[in-house]
Amino acid sequence: MRHLLPYLQDDPKAADYLRQLRWPDGVTCPRCGSDAVELRERCDNGLQRFNCVPCAVRLGQQFAMFTDWTSSIFEESKLRPLERLLVIGLWQLKLNATEIATAADIQARTAQRCSNLLDGGLYETYHLDPSRQLENQVEANECYQSAGSKGLPREVERHNRAPRPRGLQLRGRATAETGRPPILGLVQRRDRTDPDAPAAQVYLEVLENVRTATIKPIIAAKVKSGAQFFTDEYNIYHFTAADYDHRTVNHGAGEYARHDPDGVCVHCNTMEGLWSGLRHFLDRFKGISQRFLHLRVARYEFLHNHGHLPWRQTFEATLRSIFSTTGDYLRQMAHQHRRIPLTLCYR
Ligand SMILES: [Zn+2]
């Protein structure tokens, strides 16, 4: 976080740095996109005010003001720019809301809201980005994460029953309904022949269940056809043989990695390693609710995929991503009081 030190001295410096990331090519009006903007006085919290000349003319007003955060995900934030910068730095260290609150000396509720804002912003602009696809050598696997299935007190109340305990021993594969939502992991192996290749790129999706019908549209959208596709022998992946070079390792027979005659190494060990990292990360959010699980998973996905970059580049990539989000996803989620079904995200 050292590179942040010069900007953490006061609010105007923090605001200037954030503005530079939002508008690297100069400030433009968030309403009309014009760069004919005039610098005005700062707000009390250090944010810079601007007047958009074309908007003022169009509206027949003397001024049409906006600030550094107008129409961004931070617009309704009560945090000052300096606190905001600090919280994002702590967020990137994979801390939970309580830890962020303590370290940044802000209220726990505020830290919680900030974490959701950042995770939700990345979920919208990074996780749901349709142009992000995996290719070449892709491993697929699934894991099951205990998460309060009926975490919302009012839901429990509405159904007039006791909250469902976690970790019930049920027959068959776990589902979101039984309190252990499955997570589908797709990972593109790092290209070992290229020393500058980025880290293994991962895509993680929280599911309702692990039926073929659930995972088929996700795999079709995320993995380019023609890729080599490695899984275990679980039959939900059988359909992939049509579009991919599908190869399986037989865990049941004690086989975990195999060299095929054409030199291809068949295993899911990259994904297995990622699961242990994800579990370690999710352990920080004790008693995680199903409502927020996919947001935390999206943070892990983003930070893992940027893990090969220097800290500062990851920080700035986060902010660029956050500034390009509309916040629509979080607003919808707040409106529905729950996670938005996958079917809506993949329209
Ligand atoms: Zn304008």
JSON list of C-alpha atoms and ligand atoms in Angstrom, two decimals, residues 28-37 51-56 58-59 64 66, ligand 1:
[
{"chain": "A", "resi": 28, "resn": "THR", "atom": "CA", "xyz": [-15.68, 14.94, -18.93]},
{"chain": "A", "resi": 29, "resn": "CYS", "atom": "CA", "xyz": [-19.28, 15.62, -17.94]},
{"chain": "A", "resi": 30, "resn": "PRO", "atom": "CA", "xyz": [-20.98, 12.44, -16.66]},
{"chain": "A", "resi": 31, "resn": "ARG", "atom": "CA", "xyz": [-24.28, 13.64, -18.16]},
{"chain": "A", "resi": 32, "resn": "CYS", "atom": "CA", "xyz": [-23.33, 14.67, -21.71]},
{"chain": "A", "resi": 33, "resn": "GLY", "atom": "CA", "xyz": [-19.70, 13.54, -22.07]},
{"chain": "A", "resi": 34, "resn": "SER", "atom": "CA", "xyz": [-18.46, 17.00, -23.03]},
{"chain": "A", "resi": 35, "resn": "ASP", "atom": "CA", "xyz": [-14.98, 18.10, -21.97]},
{"chain": "A", "resi": 36, "resn": "ALA", "atom": "CA", "xyz": [-16.01, 21.78, -21.90]},
{"chain": "A", "resi": 37, "resn": "VAL", "atom": "CA", "xyz": [-16.05, 21.83, -18.12]},
{"chain": "A", "resi": 51, "resn": "ASN", "atom": "CA", "xyz": [-19.54, 23.15, -14.13]},
{"chain": "A", "resi": 52, "resn": "CYS", "atom": "CA", "xyz": [-20.51, 21.70, -17.51]},
{"chain": "A", "resi": 53, "resn": "VAL", "atom": "CA", "xyz": [-20.98, 24.59, -19.95]},
{"chain": "A", "resi": 54, "resn": "PRO", "atom": "CA", "xyz": [-23.01, 22.73, -22.64]},
{"chain": "A", "resi": 55, "resn": "CYS", "atom": "CA", "xyz": [-25.33, 21.25, -19.99]},
{"chain": "A", "resi": 56, "resn": "ALA", "atom": "CA", "xyz": [-25.89, 24.70, -18.43]},
{"chain": "A", "resi": 58, "resn": "ARG", "atom": "CA", "xyz": [-29.06, 23.22, -22.67]},
{"chain": "A", "resi": 59, "resn": "LEU", "atom": "CA", "xyz": [-30.86, 23.48, -19.33]},
{"chain": "A", "resi": 64, "resn": "ALA", "atom": "CA", "xyz": [-24.78, 22.62, -14.31]},
{"chain": "A", "resi": 66, "resn": "PHE", "atom": "CA", "xyz": [-21.16, 17.88, -10.94]},
{"chain": "B", "resi": 1, "resn": "ZN", "atom": "ZN", "xyz": [-22.69, 18.09, -19.59]}
]
